[in-house]
PDB file of C-alpha atoms in Angstrom:
ATOM      1  CA  MET A   3       0.061  -0.262  -0.228  1.00 75.00           C
ATOM      2  CA  LYS A   4       1.106   3.522  -0.590  1.00 88.00           C
ATOM      3  CA  ILE A   5       1.593   6.450   1.594  1.00 92.00           C
ATOM      4  CA  ASP A   6       0.137   9.331   0.254  1.00 96.00           C
ATOM      5  CA  LEU A   7       1.452  12.931   1.322  1.00 96.00           C
ATOM      6  CA  ILE A   8       1.150  16.222  -0.041  1.00 97.00           C
ATOM      7  CA  VAL A   9       3.983  18.463  -0.206  1.00 97.00           C
ATOM      8  CA  ALA A  10       3.063  22.557   0.609  1.00 96.00           C
ATOM      9  CA  ASP A  11       5.602  24.548   0.745  1.00 93.00           C
ATOM     10  CA  ASP A  12       6.626  28.056  -0.986  1.00 91.00           C
ATOM     11  CA  HIS A  13      10.137  27.332  -2.432  1.00 91.00           C
ATOM     12  CA  PRO A  14       9.793  25.672  -5.506  1.00 92.00           C
ATOM     13  CA  ALA A  15      13.397  23.780  -5.475  1.00 92.00           C
ATOM     14  CA  LEU A  16      12.937  22.357  -2.101  1.00 90.00           C
ATOM     15  CA  VAL A  17       9.784  20.864  -3.492  1.00 93.00           C
ATOM     16  CA  ALA A  18      11.369  20.255  -6.531  1.00 93.00           C
ATOM     17  CA  GLY A  19      14.183  18.257  -3.922  1.00 90.00           C
ATOM     18  CA  ILE A  20      11.526  17.156  -1.640  1.00 91.00           C
ATOM     19  CA  GLU A  21      10.075  14.903  -4.071  1.00 92.00           C
ATOM     20  CA  HIS A  22      12.560  13.257  -5.769  1.00 90.00           C
ATOM     21  CA  ALA A  23      14.024  12.638  -3.123  1.00 88.00           C
ATOM     22  CA  LEU A  24      10.644  10.805  -1.631  1.00 89.00           C
ATOM     23  CA  SER A  25      10.352   8.913  -5.266  1.00 87.00           C
ATOM     24  CA  ARG A  26      12.964   7.200  -4.317  1.00 83.00           C
ATOM     25  CA  SER A  27      10.618   4.812  -2.056  1.00 83.00           C
ATOM     26  CA  ASN A  28       8.211   3.177  -3.395  1.00 84.00           C
ATOM     27  CA  ALA A  29       5.670   3.677  -0.416  1.00 87.00           C
ATOM     28  CA  ILE A  30       6.131   6.685  -1.277  1.00 92.00           C
ATOM     29  CA  ARG A  31       3.517   8.650  -3.415  1.00 93.00           C
ATOM     30  CA  VAL A  32       3.081  12.316  -3.702  1.00 95.00           C
ATOM     31  CA  MET A  33      -0.367  13.628  -4.616  1.00 96.00           C
ATOM     32  CA  GLY A  34       0.071  17.227  -4.933  1.00 96.00           C
ATOM     33  CA  THR A  35       1.288  20.530  -4.689  1.00 96.00           C
ATOM     34  CA  ALA A  36       0.767  23.945  -2.883  1.00 96.00           C
ATOM     35  CA  SER A  37       3.190  26.733  -2.510  1.00 94.00           C
ATOM     36  CA  ASN A  38       0.930  28.514  -0.334  1.00 93.00           C
ATOM     37  CA  SER A  39      -2.471  27.829   2.429  1.00 93.00           C
ATOM     38  CA  THR A  40      -4.794  28.454  -0.837  1.00 94.00           C
ATOM     39  CA  GLU A  41      -3.364  25.969  -2.403  1.00 96.00           C
ATOM     40  CA  LEU A  42      -2.718  23.887   0.406  1.00 96.00           C
ATOM     41  CA  VAL A  43      -6.462  24.205   1.295  1.00 95.00           C
ATOM     42  CA  ASP A  44      -7.828  23.844  -2.165  1.00 96.00           C
ATOM     43  CA  LEU A  45      -5.552  20.952  -3.188  1.00 97.00           C
ATOM     44  CA  LEU A  46      -6.993  19.096   0.332  1.00 96.00           C
ATOM     45  CA  ALA A  47     -10.612  19.378  -0.662  1.00 95.00           C
ATOM     46  CA  CYS A  48     -10.125  17.432  -3.962  1.00 95.00           C
ATOM     47  CA  GLU A  49      -7.114  14.942  -3.114  1.00 92.00           C
ATOM     48  CA  ARG A  50      -7.386  12.545  -0.532  1.00 91.00           C
ATOM     49  CA  CYS A  51      -4.097  12.372   0.887  1.00 95.00           C
ATOM     50  CA  ASP A  52      -2.679  10.650   4.374  1.00 96.00           C
ATOM     51  CA  ILE A  53       0.630  12.839   5.277  1.00 97.00           C
ATOM     52  CA  LEU A  54       0.996  16.527   4.648  1.00 98.00           C
ATOM     53  CA  ILE A  55       4.270  17.901   5.017  1.00 97.00           C
ATOM     54  CA  THR A  56       4.111  21.537   4.970  1.00 96.00           C
ATOM     55  CA  ASP A  57       6.843  24.504   6.282  1.00 92.00           C
ATOM     56  CA  TYR A  58       5.762  26.540   8.631  1.00 88.00           C
ATOM     57  CA  ALA A  59       6.447  30.122   6.916  1.00 84.00           C
ATOM     58  CA  MET A  60       4.862  30.152   4.237  1.00 85.00           C
ATOM     59  CA  PRO A  61       3.046  33.213   3.315  1.00 81.00           C
ATOM     60  CA  GLY A  62       0.839  34.309   0.305  1.00 81.00           C
ATOM     61  CA  GLY A  63      -2.306  32.383   0.839  1.00 86.00           C
ATOM     62  CA  SER A  64      -5.566  33.784   2.168  1.00 87.00           C
ATOM     63  CA  HIS A  65      -5.214  31.337   5.144  1.00 86.00           C
ATOM     64  CA  GLY A  66      -1.704  32.388   6.431  1.00 82.00           C
ATOM     65  CA  ASP A  67       0.572  29.919   7.789  1.00 84.00           C
ATOM     66  CA  GLY A  68       2.575  29.062  10.864  1.00 85.00           C
ATOM     67  CA  LEU A  69      -0.181  28.643  13.947  1.00 83.00           C
ATOM     68  CA  GLY A  70      -2.915  29.849  12.528  1.00 83.00           C
ATOM     69  CA  LEU A  71      -3.069  27.823   9.230  1.00 88.00           C
ATOM     70  CA  LEU A  72      -1.703  25.225  11.409  1.00 89.00           C
ATOM     71  CA  SER A  73      -4.890  25.357  13.726  1.00 86.00           C
ATOM     72  CA  PHE A  74      -7.316  25.795  10.519  1.00 88.00           C
ATOM     73  CA  LEU A  75      -6.489  22.273   9.000  1.00 92.00           C
ATOM     74  CA  ARG A  76      -6.779  21.125  12.965  1.00 89.00           C
ATOM     75  CA  ARG A  77     -10.367  21.836  13.144  1.00 88.00           C
ATOM     76  CA  HIS A  78     -10.956  20.954   8.962  1.00 91.00           C
ATOM     77  CA  HIS A  79      -9.102  17.565   8.778  1.00 93.00           C
ATOM     78  CA  PRO A  80      -8.392  16.598  11.762  1.00 91.00           C
ATOM     79  CA  ASP A  81      -7.820  12.915  10.932  1.00 92.00           C
ATOM     80  CA  LEU A  82      -5.139  14.232   8.431  1.00 95.00           C
ATOM     81  CA  LYS A  83      -1.429  13.402   9.919  1.00 96.00           C
ATOM     82  CA  ILE A  84       1.349  16.937   9.769  1.00 97.00           C
ATOM     83  CA  ILE A  85       5.118  16.803   9.358  1.00 96.00           C
ATOM     84  CA  VAL A  86       6.289  20.059   9.783  1.00 94.00           C
ATOM     85  CA  PHE A  87       9.347  20.197   7.735  1.00 90.00           C
ATOM     86  CA  THR A  88      11.067  23.938   9.576  1.00 86.00           C
ATOM     87  CA  ALA A  89      14.556  25.692  10.359  1.00 82.00           C
ATOM     88  CA  ILE A  90      12.789  26.881  13.455  1.00 78.00           C
ATOM     89  CA  ASP A  91      14.059  25.696  16.496  1.00 76.00           C
ATOM     90  CA  ASN A  92      11.718  27.460  19.224  1.00 74.00           C
ATOM     91  CA  SER A  93      11.021  25.016  21.995  1.00 76.00           C
ATOM     92  CA  ALA A  94       7.401  27.431  22.802  1.00 74.00           C
ATOM     93  CA  LEU A  95       6.714  27.483  18.575  1.00 80.00           C
ATOM     94  CA  ILE A  96       7.583  23.569  18.353  1.00 83.00           C
ATOM     95  CA  ALA A  97       5.373  23.248  21.670  1.00 82.00           C
ATOM     96  CA  SER A  98       2.278  25.138  20.326  1.00 81.00           C
ATOM     97  CA  MET A  99       2.757  22.854  17.288  1.00 86.00           C
ATOM     98  CA  ALA A 100       2.679  19.933  19.241  1.00 86.00           C
ATOM     99  CA  ARG A 101      -0.553  20.769  21.142  1.00 83.00           C
ATOM    100  CA  LEU A 102      -2.496  21.114  17.582  1.00 85.00           C
ATOM    101  CA  GLY A 103      -1.489  17.852  16.864  1.00 88.00           C
ATOM    102  CA  VAL A 104       1.134  18.088  14.644  1.00 93.00           C
ATOM    103  CA  ARG A 105       3.121  14.659  14.418  1.00 92.00           C
ATOM    104  CA  ALA A 106       6.376  15.086  13.648  1.00 92.00           C
ATOM    105  CA  ILE A 107       8.945  18.324  13.360  1.00 91.00           C
ATOM    106  CA  VAL A 108      11.785  17.135  10.785  1.00 89.00           C
ATOM    107  CA  ASN A 109      14.440  20.548  10.504  1.00 86.00           C
ATOM    108  CA  LYS A 110      16.193  21.537   7.202  1.00 84.00           C
ATOM    109  CA  MET A 111      18.948  21.009   8.390  1.00 85.00           C
ATOM    110  CA  ASP A 112      19.220  17.772   8.769  1.00 83.00           C
ATOM    111  CA  HIS A 113      19.420  15.209   5.741  1.00 80.00           C
ATOM    112  CA  ILE A 114      16.662  14.111   4.044  1.00 79.00           C
ATOM    113  CA  ASP A 115      16.760  10.841   4.808  1.00 77.00           C
ATOM    114  CA  SER A 116      15.575  11.560   7.784  1.00 82.00           C
ATOM    115  CA  LEU A 117      12.329  12.600   5.948  1.00 86.00           C
ATOM    116  CA  ILE A 118      11.273   9.522   4.137  1.00 87.00           C
ATOM    117  CA  ALA A 119      11.697   7.873   7.900  1.00 87.00           C
ATOM    118  CA  THR A 120       9.602  10.201   9.558  1.00 89.00           C
ATOM    119  CA  VAL A 121       6.720   9.983   6.938  1.00 91.00           C
ATOM    120  CA  GLN A 122       6.694   6.771   7.589  1.00 90.00           C
ATOM    121  CA  ALA A 123       7.336   6.680  11.104  1.00 90.00           C
ATOM    122  CA  VAL A 124       4.309   8.502  10.959  1.00 91.00           C
ATOM    123  CA  TYR A 125       1.794   6.723   8.918  1.00 91.00           C
ATOM    124  CA  ALA A 126       2.700   3.590  11.328  1.00 88.00           C
ATOM    125  CA  GLY A 127       1.062   5.945  13.805  1.00 88.00           C
ATOM    126  CA  ALA A 128       4.266   7.330  15.671  1.00 86.00           C
ATOM    127  CA  SER A 129       4.982  10.417  16.632  1.00 84.00           C
ATOM    128  CA  CYS A 130       7.944  11.683  16.229  1.00 85.00           C
ATOM    129  CA  LEU A 131       9.005  15.414  18.435  1.00 82.00           C
ATOM    130  CA  PRO A 132      12.033  16.915  19.475  1.00 75.00           C
ATOM    131  CA  ALA A 133      13.336  15.493  22.895  1.00 64.00           C
ATOM    132  CA  GLY A 134      12.526  17.291  26.025  1.00 56.00           C
ATOM    133  CA  LEU A 135       9.351  18.540  24.396  1.00 56.00           C
ATOM    134  CA  GLY A 136       6.296  16.289  26.427  1.00 49.00           C
ATOM    135  CA  ALA A 137       6.494  18.401  29.486  1.00 46.00           C
ATOM    136  CA  PHE A 138       6.556  21.768  27.643  1.00 45.00           C
ATOM    137  CA  ALA A 139       4.145  20.937  25.499  1.00 49.00           C
ATOM    138  CA  SER A 140       1.531  19.427  28.140  1.00 47.00           C
ATOM    139  CA  SER A 141       2.197  22.247  30.449  1.00 46.00           C
ATOM    140  CA  ARG A 142      -1.588  23.855  31.510  1.00 43.00           C
ATOM    141  CA  PRO A 143      -3.436  25.203  28.173  1.00 44.00           C
ATOM    142  CA  PRO A 144      -4.283  28.795  28.106  1.00 45.00           C
ATOM    143  CA  ILE A 145      -6.306  30.591  30.536  1.00 41.00           C
ATOM    144  CA  ASP A 146      -9.217  32.073  29.007  1.00 43.00           C
ATOM    145  CA  GLY A 147      -9.401  35.871  29.367  1.00 48.00           C
ATOM    146  CA  GLU A 148      -6.101  36.258  29.762  1.00 47.00           C
ATOM    147  CA  ALA A 149      -5.410  37.306  25.956  1.00 50.00           C
ATOM    148  CA  LEU A 150      -7.844  39.484  26.752  1.00 51.00           C
ATOM    149  CA  GLU A 151      -6.112  41.541  29.334  1.00 55.00           C
ATOM    150  CA  ILE A 152      -3.348  41.650  27.417  1.00 55.00           C
ATOM    151  CA  GLU A 153      -5.776  43.704  25.135  1.00 55.00           C
ATOM    152  CA  LYS A 154      -6.459  46.043  27.656  1.00 64.00           C
ATOM    153  CA  GLN A 155      -2.326  47.090  28.332  1.00 75.00           C
ATOM    154  CA  LEU A 156      -1.122  47.165  24.392  1.00 81.00           C
ATOM    155  CA  SER A 157      -2.414  49.538  22.262  1.00 85.00           C
ATOM    156  CA  ALA A 158      -3.819  48.145  19.011  1.00 81.00           C
ATOM    157  CA  ARG A 159      -0.459  48.293  17.248  1.00 87.00           C
ATOM    158  CA  GLU A 160       1.532  46.879  19.779  1.00 88.00           C
ATOM    159  CA  LEU A 161      -0.644  43.846  20.141  1.00 84.00           C
ATOM    160  CA  GLU A 162      -0.078  43.487  16.617  1.00 83.00           C
ATOM    161  CA  ILE A 163       3.309  43.269  16.691  1.00 88.00           C
ATOM    162  CA  VAL A 164       3.593  40.728  19.541  1.00 86.00           C
ATOM    163  CA  ARG A 165       1.176  38.912  17.791  1.00 82.00           C
ATOM    164  CA  LEU A 166       3.453  38.925  14.380  1.00 83.00           C
ATOM    165  CA  TYR A 167       6.811  38.617  16.045  1.00 81.00           C
ATOM    166  CA  VAL A 168       5.336  35.526  18.637  1.00 77.00           C
ATOM    167  CA  SER A 169       3.717  33.621  15.719  1.00 71.00           C
ATOM    168  CA  GLY A 170       7.849  33.256  13.925  1.00 69.00           C
ATOM    169  CA  LEU A 171       8.276  36.533  11.981  1.00 76.00           C
ATOM    170  CA  SER A 172      11.468  38.425  12.510  1.00 81.00           C
ATOM    171  CA  VAL A 173      11.838  42.778  13.041  1.00 88.00           C
ATOM    172  CA  ASN A 174      12.291  43.094   9.251  1.00 88.00           C
ATOM    173  CA  GLU A 175       9.247  40.614   7.891  1.00 84.00           C
ATOM    174  CA  ILE A 176       7.185  42.453  10.481  1.00 88.00           C
ATOM    175  CA  ALA A 177       7.953  45.925   8.859  1.00 91.00           C
ATOM    176  CA  ALA A 178       7.567  44.928   5.270  1.00 89.00           C
ATOM    177  CA  TYR A 179       4.403  43.220   5.902  1.00 85.00           C
ATOM    178  CA  LEU A 180       2.848  46.173   7.725  1.00 88.00           C
ATOM    179  CA  HIS A 181       4.459  48.917   5.883  1.00 90.00           C
ATOM    180  CA  ARG A 182       6.875  50.713   7.813  1.00 92.00           C
ATOM    181  CA  SER A 183      10.092  50.714   9.230  1.00 94.00           C
ATOM    182  CA  LYS A 184      12.753  48.765  11.360  1.00 94.00           C
ATOM    183  CA  GLN A 185      12.798  50.985  13.873  1.00 95.00           C
ATOM    184  CA  ALA A 186       9.673  51.766  14.647  1.00 95.00           C
ATOM    185  CA  ILE A 187       8.999  47.881  14.605  1.00 94.00           C
ATOM    186  CA  SER A 188      11.811  48.010  16.619  1.00 94.00           C
ATOM    187  CA  THR A 189      10.357  50.431  19.449  1.00 95.00           C
ATOM    188  CA  GLN A 190       6.723  49.125  19.446  1.00 94.00           C
ATOM    189  CA  LYS A 191       8.108  45.690  20.282  1.00 93.00           C
ATOM    190  CA  MET A 192       9.624  46.531  23.603  1.00 94.00           C
ATOM    191  CA  ASN A 193       7.380  49.491  23.497  1.00 93.00           C
ATOM    192  CA  ALA A 194       4.569  45.578  24.473  1.00 91.00           C
ATOM    193  CA  MET A 195       7.932  44.052  26.545  1.00 89.00           C
ATOM    194  CA  ARG A 196       7.891  46.845  28.999  1.00 88.00           C
ATOM    195  CA  LYS A 197       4.777  47.008  29.260  1.00 86.00           C
ATOM    196  CA  LEU A 198       4.172  43.908  30.166  1.00 82.00           C
ATOM    197  CA  GLY A 199       7.026  43.218  31.907  1.00 82.00           C
ATOM    198  CA  ILE A 200       9.411  41.003  29.658  1.00 83.00           C
ATOM    199  CA  GLU A 201      12.658  41.696  29.418  1.00 83.00           C
ATOM    200  CA  ARG A 202      13.456  38.850  27.052  1.00 82.00           C
ATOM    201  CA  ASP A 203      12.259  37.201  23.736  1.00 79.00           C
ATOM    202  CA  ALA A 204      12.422  33.663  24.562  1.00 72.00           C
ATOM    203  CA  SER A 205      10.311  35.088  28.052  1.00 74.00           C
ATOM    204  CA  LEU A 206       7.936  36.913  25.262  1.00 78.00           C
ATOM    205  CA  PHE A 207       7.440  33.987  23.516  1.00 73.00           C
ATOM    206  CA  ARG A 208       6.849  31.678  27.073  1.00 69.00           C
ATOM    207  CA  TYR A 209       4.364  34.140  27.892  1.00 72.00           C
ATOM    208  CA  ALA A 210       2.350  34.278  24.855  1.00 71.00           C
ATOM    209  CA  TYR A 211       2.231  30.091  24.687  1.00 62.00           C
ATOM    210  CA  GLU A 212       1.225  31.086  27.917  1.00 61.00           C
ATOM    211  CA  THR A 213      -1.702  33.375  27.562  1.00 65.00           C
ATOM    212  CA  GLY A 214      -3.329  32.201  24.343  1.00 62.00           C
ATOM    213  CA  LEU A 215      -1.977  34.857  22.081  1.00 65.00           C
ATOM    214  CA  MET A 216       0.439  32.982  20.345  1.00 58.00           C
ATOM    215  CA  ALA A 217      -2.233  30.481  19.226  1.00 51.00           C
ATOM    216  CA  ALA A 218      -3.664  33.552  16.641  1.00 50.00           C
ATOM    217  CA  GLY A 219      -0.876  32.862  14.353  1.00 48.00           C
ATOM    218  CA  VAL A 220      -0.852  35.924  11.852  1.00 48.00           C
ATOM    219  CA  PRO A 221      -3.536  37.932  11.829  1.00 46.00           C
ATOM    220  CA  SER A 222      -5.782  36.913   8.888  1.00 44.00           C
ATOM    221  CA  GLU A 223      -6.661  40.741   7.744  1.00 44.00           C
ATOM    222  CA  ILE A 224      -2.928  41.558   7.453  1.00 45.00           C
ATOM    223  CA  PRO A 225      -2.111  41.078   4.085  1.00 42.00           C
ATOM    224  CA  VAL A 226       0.675  38.991   3.394  1.00 42.00           C
ATOM    225  CA  GLY A 227       3.419  39.910   1.448  1.00 43.00           C
ATOM    226  CA  ALA A 228       6.424  39.717   3.083  1.00 45.00           C
ATOM    227  CA  GLN A 229       9.418  36.882   2.727  1.00 41.00           C
ATOM    228  CA  ALA A 230       8.835  34.590   6.152  1.00 39.00           C
ATOM    229  CA  ALA A 231      11.893  32.970   8.443  1.00 39.00           C
ATOM    230  CA  HIS A 232      12.090  29.446   7.059  1.00 39.00           C
TER     231      HIS A 232
END
């Protein structure tokens, strides 16, 4: 029996490389590819697959990317096994992915053979997540109202910038999203952290994760046009 899968990434060369590598396995069949969330959702609507291999940051689609897209996929395709293929190495983001039901996370720096092995393991029912993730991923869920309390402390622009930042975008990428200068974005990010009593980026990610702010992902009303980190 073949393992049917879909590959989603906004870099055509990378998609071609993944397809070529997976073609070496007689047990795997690529049913289609997508370069953004719009193409991916349309493809999933008409093509059955066992596993989705997707990048985390994939701008340009109407369904966003990052945690927002993963949450959408979990709601609309609850049985779909998802492997995130990414260069992101942030424990808070990875824990949030795990909480959304992502079965495996493969780093783009790993040998491509590890992706093939992961596909086979996930198809067999295994989860392939970073060691030591368990306690972090199983920590308490966001408490209702905490995100609302954050909104009361921050201005609308500061809240928007924090949400974009904890979704995985850099200051430069946020500046491109909002058509503002890097300095303006950096200043408002620092102002937001000061209001929240947070000094380090790592603490900001943790705070956003615990309060549910991270789960919001990239707001859908913001036009996607920047090249996000991979």
